[in-house]
PDB file of C-alpha atoms in Angstrom:
ATOM      1  CA  MET A  23      20.717 -32.484 -10.068  1.00 66.00           C
ATOM      2  CA  ALA A  24      17.537 -32.340  -7.759  1.00 70.00           C
ATOM      3  CA  PHE A  25      16.621 -28.546  -8.164  1.00 76.00           C
ATOM      4  CA  PHE A  26      16.184 -29.193 -12.204  1.00 84.00           C
ATOM      5  CA  ARG A  27      14.980 -32.933 -11.585  1.00 88.00           C
ATOM      6  CA  ASN A  28      11.793 -31.568  -9.849  1.00 90.00           C
ATOM      7  CA  PHE A  29      11.029 -29.141 -12.493  1.00 93.00           C
ATOM      8  CA  LYS A  30      11.211 -32.071 -14.931  1.00 93.00           C
ATOM      9  CA  LYS A  31       8.885 -34.186 -12.721  1.00 93.00           C
ATOM     10  CA  SER A  32       6.754 -31.400 -11.972  1.00 94.00           C
ATOM     11  CA  PHE A  33       6.346 -30.732 -16.024  1.00 94.00           C
ATOM     12  CA  GLU A  34       5.327 -34.683 -16.134  1.00 94.00           C
ATOM     13  CA  GLU A  35       2.498 -34.185 -13.264  1.00 94.00           C
ATOM     14  CA  LEU A  36       0.773 -32.285 -16.230  1.00 93.00           C
ATOM     15  CA  LYS A  37       0.151 -35.284 -18.136  1.00 93.00           C
ATOM     16  CA  SER A  38      -2.227 -36.510 -14.872  1.00 93.00           C
ATOM     17  CA  ILE A  39      -5.859 -35.883 -15.169  1.00 94.00           C
ATOM     18  CA  ARG A  40      -5.780 -35.653 -11.103  1.00 94.00           C
ATOM     19  CA  CYS A  41      -3.223 -33.237 -11.406  1.00 95.00           C
ATOM     20  CA  LEU A  42      -5.312 -30.958 -13.776  1.00 95.00           C
ATOM     21  CA  THR A  43      -8.306 -31.545 -11.880  1.00 95.00           C
ATOM     22  CA  VAL A  44      -6.944 -30.752  -8.221  1.00 96.00           C
ATOM     23  CA  THR A  45      -5.057 -27.845  -9.646  1.00 96.00           C
ATOM     24  CA  ALA A  46      -8.187 -26.214 -11.256  1.00 96.00           C
ATOM     25  CA  LEU A  47      -9.983 -26.826  -7.984  1.00 95.00           C
ATOM     26  CA  LEU A  48      -7.178 -24.894  -5.987  1.00 96.00           C
ATOM     27  CA  ILE A  49      -6.970 -22.136  -8.770  1.00 95.00           C
ATOM     28  CA  GLY A  50     -10.591 -21.570  -8.069  1.00 94.00           C
ATOM     29  CA  VAL A  51      -9.959 -21.688  -4.197  1.00 93.00           C
ATOM     30  CA  SER A  52      -7.013 -19.236  -4.743  1.00 92.00           C
ATOM     31  CA  VAL A  53      -9.062 -16.676  -6.951  1.00 92.00           C
ATOM     32  CA  ALA A  54     -11.763 -16.707  -4.289  1.00 91.00           C
ATOM     33  CA  LEU A  55      -9.257 -16.035  -1.276  1.00 89.00           C
ATOM     34  CA  LYS A  56      -8.051 -13.112  -3.332  1.00 85.00           C
ATOM     35  CA  PHE A  57     -11.287 -11.371  -2.391  1.00 84.00           C
ATOM     36  CA  VAL A  58     -10.833 -12.323   1.317  1.00 83.00           C
ATOM     37  CA  MET A  59      -8.630 -10.327   3.582  1.00 81.00           C
ATOM     38  CA  ILE A  60      -8.190  -8.999   7.349  1.00 82.00           C
ATOM     39  CA  MET A  61      -7.375  -5.466   8.083  1.00 77.00           C
ATOM     40  CA  PRO A  62      -5.923  -5.297  11.509  1.00 74.00           C
ATOM     41  CA  SER A  63      -4.897  -1.641  10.779  1.00 71.00           C
ATOM     42  CA  GLU A  64      -4.770   0.988   8.096  1.00 68.00           C
ATOM     43  CA  THR A  65      -1.416   0.046   6.776  1.00 68.00           C
ATOM     44  CA  LEU A  66      -1.532  -4.042   7.358  1.00 74.00           C
ATOM     45  CA  LYS A  67      -4.061  -6.262   5.590  1.00 79.00           C
ATOM     46  CA  ILE A  68      -3.811 -10.244   6.016  1.00 82.00           C
ATOM     47  CA  SER A  69      -4.794 -11.754   2.797  1.00 84.00           C
ATOM     48  CA  PHE A  70      -5.029 -15.651   2.239  1.00 89.00           C
ATOM     49  CA  ALA A  71      -4.661 -15.640  -1.702  1.00 87.00           C
ATOM     50  CA  PHE A  72      -1.296 -17.164  -1.452  1.00 93.00           C
ATOM     51  CA  VAL A  73      -2.722 -20.130   0.239  1.00 95.00           C
ATOM     52  CA  GLY A  74      -3.953 -21.892  -2.962  1.00 95.00           C
ATOM     53  CA  LEU A  75      -0.762 -21.377  -5.048  1.00 96.00           C
ATOM     54  CA  ALA A  76       1.218 -22.447  -2.298  1.00 97.00           C
ATOM     55  CA  ALA A  77      -0.732 -25.842  -1.847  1.00 97.00           C
ATOM     56  CA  ILE A  78      -0.403 -26.233  -5.535  1.00 97.00           C
ATOM     57  CA  GLY A  79       3.279 -26.044  -5.358  1.00 97.00           C
ATOM     58  CA  MET A  80       3.286 -28.635  -2.685  1.00 97.00           C
ATOM     59  CA  LEU A  81       1.288 -31.235  -4.341  1.00 96.00           C
ATOM     60  CA  TYR A  82       2.541 -30.463  -8.067  1.00 97.00           C
ATOM     61  CA  GLY A  83       5.867 -28.624  -8.194  1.00 95.00           C
ATOM     62  CA  PRO A  84       7.076 -25.369  -9.677  1.00 96.00           C
ATOM     63  CA  VAL A  85       6.024 -25.861 -13.174  1.00 97.00           C
ATOM     64  CA  VAL A  86       2.486 -26.319 -12.540  1.00 97.00           C
ATOM     65  CA  ALA A  87       2.398 -23.861  -9.511  1.00 97.00           C
ATOM     66  CA  GLY A  88       3.900 -21.178 -12.307  1.00 96.00           C
ATOM     67  CA  LEU A  89       0.886 -22.011 -15.094  1.00 97.00           C
ATOM     68  CA  ALA A  90      -1.333 -21.752 -12.277  1.00 96.00           C
ATOM     69  CA  GLY A  91       0.014 -18.415 -11.201  1.00 96.00           C
ATOM     70  CA  VAL A  92      -0.705 -17.531 -14.720  1.00 96.00           C
ATOM     71  CA  VAL A  93      -4.628 -18.387 -14.783  1.00 95.00           C
ATOM     72  CA  THR A  94      -4.975 -17.323 -11.152  1.00 94.00           C
ATOM     73  CA  ASP A  95      -3.780 -13.826 -12.210  1.00 92.00           C
ATOM     74  CA  VAL A  96      -5.876 -13.409 -15.173  1.00 93.00           C
ATOM     75  CA  ILE A  97      -9.211 -14.930 -13.792  1.00 93.00           C
ATOM     76  CA  GLY A  98      -8.591 -12.671 -10.709  1.00 89.00           C
ATOM     77  CA  PHE A  99      -8.113  -9.769 -12.878  1.00 88.00           C
ATOM     78  CA  LEU A 100     -11.413 -10.500 -15.058  1.00 89.00           C
ATOM     79  CA  VAL A 101     -13.599 -11.391 -11.799  1.00 86.00           C
ATOM     80  CA  LYS A 102     -12.626  -8.122 -10.064  1.00 81.00           C
ATOM     81  CA  PRO A 103     -10.633  -5.534 -12.535  1.00 80.00           C
ATOM     82  CA  THR A 104      -8.486  -3.390 -10.564  1.00 75.00           C
ATOM     83  CA  GLY A 105      -7.034  -0.789 -12.829  1.00 72.00           C
ATOM     84  CA  ALA A 106      -5.391  -1.880 -16.217  1.00 72.00           C
ATOM     85  CA  PHE A 107      -4.429  -5.239 -16.920  1.00 81.00           C
ATOM     86  CA  SER A 108      -0.877  -5.721 -16.834  1.00 85.00           C
ATOM     87  CA  PRO A 109       1.276  -8.793 -17.826  1.00 90.00           C
ATOM     88  CA  ILE A 110       3.953  -7.415 -15.506  1.00 91.00           C
ATOM     89  CA  PHE A 111       2.077  -8.235 -12.680  1.00 91.00           C
ATOM     90  CA  THR A 112       1.410 -11.650 -13.763  1.00 93.00           C
ATOM     91  CA  LEU A 113       4.732 -12.427 -14.035  1.00 95.00           C
ATOM     92  CA  VAL A 114       5.261 -11.335 -10.207  1.00 94.00           C
ATOM     93  CA  GLU A 115       2.263 -13.839  -9.552  1.00 94.00           C
ATOM     94  CA  VAL A 116       4.114 -16.631 -11.655  1.00 96.00           C
ATOM     95  CA  ALA A 117       7.487 -15.911 -10.084  1.00 96.00           C
ATOM     96  CA  GLY A 118       5.537 -16.531  -6.516  1.00 96.00           C
ATOM     97  CA  ALA A 119       4.209 -19.558  -7.309  1.00 97.00           C
ATOM     98  CA  VAL A 120       7.438 -21.080  -9.059  1.00 97.00           C
ATOM     99  CA  ILE A 121       9.194 -20.057  -5.581  1.00 97.00           C
ATOM    100  CA  TYR A 122       6.340 -22.332  -3.729  1.00 98.00           C
ATOM    101  CA  GLY A 123       7.033 -24.961  -5.801  1.00 96.00           C
ATOM    102  CA  ILE A 124      10.744 -24.933  -5.451  1.00 96.00           C
ATOM    103  CA  PHE A 125      10.279 -24.986  -1.837  1.00 96.00           C
ATOM    104  CA  LEU A 126       7.496 -27.069  -0.886  1.00 96.00           C
ATOM    105  CA  TYR A 127       7.290 -29.681  -3.730  1.00 96.00           C
ATOM    106  CA  GLY A 128       7.204 -33.025  -1.775  1.00 92.00           C
ATOM    107  CA  LEU A 129       6.673 -31.524   1.298  1.00 94.00           C
ATOM    108  CA  ASN A 130       5.591 -33.445   4.123  1.00 92.00           C
ATOM    109  CA  PRO A 131       3.599 -30.702   6.121  1.00 92.00           C
ATOM    110  CA  VAL A 132       3.492 -30.419   9.886  1.00 89.00           C
ATOM    111  CA  LYS A 133       0.446 -31.465  12.070  1.00 90.00           C
ATOM    112  CA  LEU A 134       0.118 -28.670  14.507  1.00 92.00           C
ATOM    113  CA  ASP A 135      -0.288 -29.973  17.988  1.00 90.00           C
ATOM    114  CA  PHE A 136      -2.487 -27.391  20.141  1.00 92.00           C
ATOM    115  CA  SER A 137      -2.782 -29.275  23.237  1.00 90.00           C
ATOM    116  CA  SER A 138      -0.011 -27.441  25.148  1.00 91.00           C
ATOM    117  CA  ARG A 139       2.256 -24.881  24.507  1.00 91.00           C
ATOM    118  CA  THR A 140       5.173 -27.630  25.091  1.00 92.00           C
ATOM    119  CA  ALA A 141       3.529 -29.909  22.429  1.00 92.00           C
ATOM    120  CA  PHE A 142       3.089 -26.905  19.732  1.00 92.00           C
ATOM    121  CA  PHE A 143       6.581 -26.057  19.937  1.00 91.00           C
ATOM    122  CA  GLY A 144       8.038 -29.351  20.497  1.00 92.00           C
ATOM    123  CA  GLY A 145       5.983 -30.469  17.168  1.00 91.00           C
ATOM    124  CA  LEU A 146       7.962 -27.498  15.261  1.00 91.00           C
ATOM    125  CA  LYS A 147      11.163 -28.479  16.509  1.00 91.00           C
ATOM    126  CA  THR A 148      10.644 -32.123  15.888  1.00 91.00           C
ATOM    127  CA  ASN A 149       9.579 -31.130  12.239  1.00 92.00           C
ATOM    128  CA  GLY A 150      12.178 -28.282  11.915  1.00 92.00           C
ATOM    129  CA  PHE A 151      13.294 -28.890   8.538  1.00 94.00           C
ATOM    130  CA  GLN A 152       9.723 -29.063   7.064  1.00 95.00           C
ATOM    131  CA  VAL A 153       9.014 -25.980   9.219  1.00 95.00           C
ATOM    132  CA  PHE A 154      12.294 -23.902   7.262  1.00 96.00           C
ATOM    133  CA  ARG A 155      10.876 -24.898   4.094  1.00 96.00           C
ATOM    134  CA  ILE A 156       7.672 -23.277   4.512  1.00 97.00           C
ATOM    135  CA  PHE A 157       9.576 -20.712   6.229  1.00 97.00           C
ATOM    136  CA  MET A 158      12.060 -19.816   3.533  1.00 97.00           C
ATOM    137  CA  ALA A 159       9.501 -20.408   0.697  1.00 97.00           C
ATOM    138  CA  LYS A 160       7.184 -17.254   2.242  1.00 97.00           C
ATOM    139  CA  PHE A 161      10.291 -15.221   2.861  1.00 97.00           C
ATOM    140  CA  CYS A 162      11.687 -15.541  -0.552  1.00 97.00           C
ATOM    141  CA  VAL A 163       8.083 -14.743  -1.933  1.00 97.00           C
ATOM    142  CA  ASN A 164       7.682 -11.922   0.270  1.00 96.00           C
ATOM    143  CA  LEU A 165      11.153 -10.298  -0.105  1.00 95.00           C
ATOM    144  CA  PHE A 166      11.819 -10.899  -4.093  1.00 95.00           C
ATOM    145  CA  CYS A 167       8.012 -10.651  -5.346  1.00 95.00           C
ATOM    146  CA  ASN A 168       6.183  -8.724  -2.914  1.00 93.00           C
ATOM    147  CA  VAL A 169       9.152  -6.267  -2.131  1.00 94.00           C
ATOM    148  CA  PHE A 170      11.189  -5.921  -5.215  1.00 93.00           C
ATOM    149  CA  LEU A 171       9.408  -7.244  -7.946  1.00 94.00           C
ATOM    150  CA  ASN A 172       6.250  -5.642  -7.468  1.00 93.00           C
ATOM    151  CA  THR A 173       7.623  -2.199  -6.411  1.00 93.00           C
ATOM    152  CA  ILE A 174       9.442  -2.558  -9.719  1.00 93.00           C
ATOM    153  CA  ALA A 175       6.319  -3.406 -11.614  1.00 91.00           C
ATOM    154  CA  MET A 176       4.561  -0.339  -9.993  1.00 90.00           C
ATOM    155  CA  VAL A 177       7.484   2.275 -10.987  1.00 90.00           C
ATOM    156  CA  ILE A 178       7.065   0.569 -14.631  1.00 89.00           C
ATOM    157  CA  MET A 179       3.163   1.054 -14.779  1.00 86.00           C
ATOM    158  CA  GLY A 180       3.533   4.493 -13.453  1.00 82.00           C
ATOM    159  CA  TYR A 181       1.774   4.143  -9.890  1.00 83.00           C
ATOM    160  CA  PHE A 182       4.569   6.205  -8.331  1.00 85.00           C
ATOM    161  CA  ALA A 183       7.947   8.003  -9.573  1.00 85.00           C
ATOM    162  CA  PRO A 184      11.042   6.125  -9.721  1.00 86.00           C
ATOM    163  CA  GLU A 185      12.566   8.764  -7.290  1.00 87.00           C
ATOM    164  CA  VAL A 186      10.548   7.192  -4.336  1.00 89.00           C
ATOM    165  CA  PHE A 187      11.565   3.612  -5.268  1.00 89.00           C
ATOM    166  CA  TRP A 188      13.980   3.271  -2.217  1.00 90.00           C
ATOM    167  CA  VAL A 189      11.064   4.564  -0.194  1.00 91.00           C
ATOM    168  CA  LYS A 190       8.500   2.482  -1.019  1.00 91.00           C
ATOM    169  CA  ILE A 191      11.022  -0.392  -0.793  1.00 94.00           C
ATOM    170  CA  THR A 192      11.818   0.421   2.788  1.00 93.00           C
ATOM    171  CA  THR A 193       8.077   0.562   3.948  1.00 91.00           C
ATOM    172  CA  ARG A 194       7.204  -2.869   1.777  1.00 92.00           C
ATOM    173  CA  ILE A 195      10.227  -4.535   3.594  1.00 94.00           C
ATOM    174  CA  VAL A 196       8.913  -3.563   6.939  1.00 93.00           C
ATOM    175  CA  LYS A 197       5.395  -4.479   6.207  1.00 91.00           C
ATOM    176  CA  ASN A 198       6.302  -8.061   4.672  1.00 94.00           C
ATOM    177  CA  LEU A 199       8.736  -8.536   7.716  1.00 94.00           C
ATOM    178  CA  THR A 200       5.537  -7.709  10.010  1.00 91.00           C
ATOM    179  CA  MET A 201       3.316 -10.231   7.907  1.00 92.00           C
ATOM    180  CA  LEU A 202       5.895 -13.102   7.592  1.00 95.00           C
ATOM    181  CA  PRO A 203       5.227 -14.873  10.792  1.00 95.00           C
ATOM    182  CA  ILE A 204       1.420 -14.679  10.662  1.00 93.00           C
ATOM    183  CA  GLU A 205       1.552 -16.019   6.759  1.00 95.00           C
ATOM    184  CA  VAL A 206       3.943 -18.430   7.880  1.00 96.00           C
ATOM    185  CA  PHE A 207       1.486 -19.593  10.511  1.00 96.00           C
ATOM    186  CA  ILE A 208      -1.301 -19.558   7.918  1.00 95.00           C
ATOM    187  CA  LEU A 209       0.743 -22.031   5.774  1.00 96.00           C
ATOM    188  CA  LEU A 210       1.061 -24.363   8.927  1.00 96.00           C
ATOM    189  CA  LEU A 211      -2.174 -24.185   9.409  1.00 95.00           C
ATOM    190  CA  VAL A 212      -3.398 -24.953   6.074  1.00 95.00           C
ATOM    191  CA  LEU A 213      -1.055 -26.985   4.208  1.00 96.00           C
ATOM    192  CA  TYR A 214      -1.371 -30.306   6.478  1.00 96.00           C
ATOM    193  CA  PRO A 215      -5.252 -30.566   6.292  1.00 95.00           C
ATOM    194  CA  VAL A 216      -4.622 -29.705   2.523  1.00 95.00           C
ATOM    195  CA  MET A 217      -2.481 -32.937   2.035  1.00 95.00           C
ATOM    196  CA  VAL A 218      -4.556 -35.050   4.552  1.00 94.00           C
ATOM    197  CA  ALA A 219      -7.541 -34.543   2.636  1.00 94.00           C
ATOM    198  CA  TYR A 220      -5.441 -35.258  -0.997  1.00 94.00           C
ATOM    199  CA  ARG A 221      -4.195 -38.389   0.364  1.00 92.00           C
ATOM    200  CA  ALA A 222      -7.734 -39.523   1.635  1.00 91.00           C
ATOM    201  CA  ALA A 223      -9.188 -38.335  -1.644  1.00 88.00           C
ATOM    202  CA  PHE A 224      -6.825 -40.469  -3.721  1.00 84.00           C
ATOM    203  CA  ARG A 225      -5.828 -43.303  -0.967  1.00 75.00           C
ATOM    204  CA  GLU A 226      -6.672 -46.262  -3.277  1.00 47.00           C
ATOM    205  CA  LYS A 227      -4.595 -45.245  -6.315  1.00 49.00           C
ATOM    206  CA  ARG A 228      -1.883 -44.466  -3.899  1.00 44.00           C
ATOM    207  CA  SER A 229      -1.835 -48.140  -2.128  1.00 41.00           C
ATOM    208  CA  ALA A 230      -2.151 -49.622  -5.801  1.00 38.00           C
TER     209      ALA A 230
END
């Protein structure tokens, strides 16, 4: 099956010095972006930390992205600790990274055309499948990781009582659905230039 072949192919990427180098660079970007956020309101914050792991997933697949998720979470904690370290939250980060790899590996990202509204939406329609892959990647991360896994982890760690679990779930669903179109747009905006830069940097080897 193609699904399992992608995991095998992603694992084989680890043999490449190029993969290790680019992944290390994007891990650094991901860690740095953990500390960059915009807060349009007291209850909403726009984080860019997911961009680095999404880019790794696009370039090198779920296995590499999952390993990068471990490193990103640990380094992020060491740089700026927030409470006690817990491998449970690391697993949540890894799950999100793997999801990006599953949906985005081999993606041909969309170049957004801002010349007119017609051109913008026409481009999205023409590249509908690629847009759908990006949307599903972020939707699954938000629903599975941000809403459910992260809430379960917080109950286990004692951040709040199990009795309020479904209240927290409901609040997080609303928050993550609100953020979803913004985060999808960020990925649409960023993944194309990442791929262009990657292909430009390694164009000689690609043509060989």
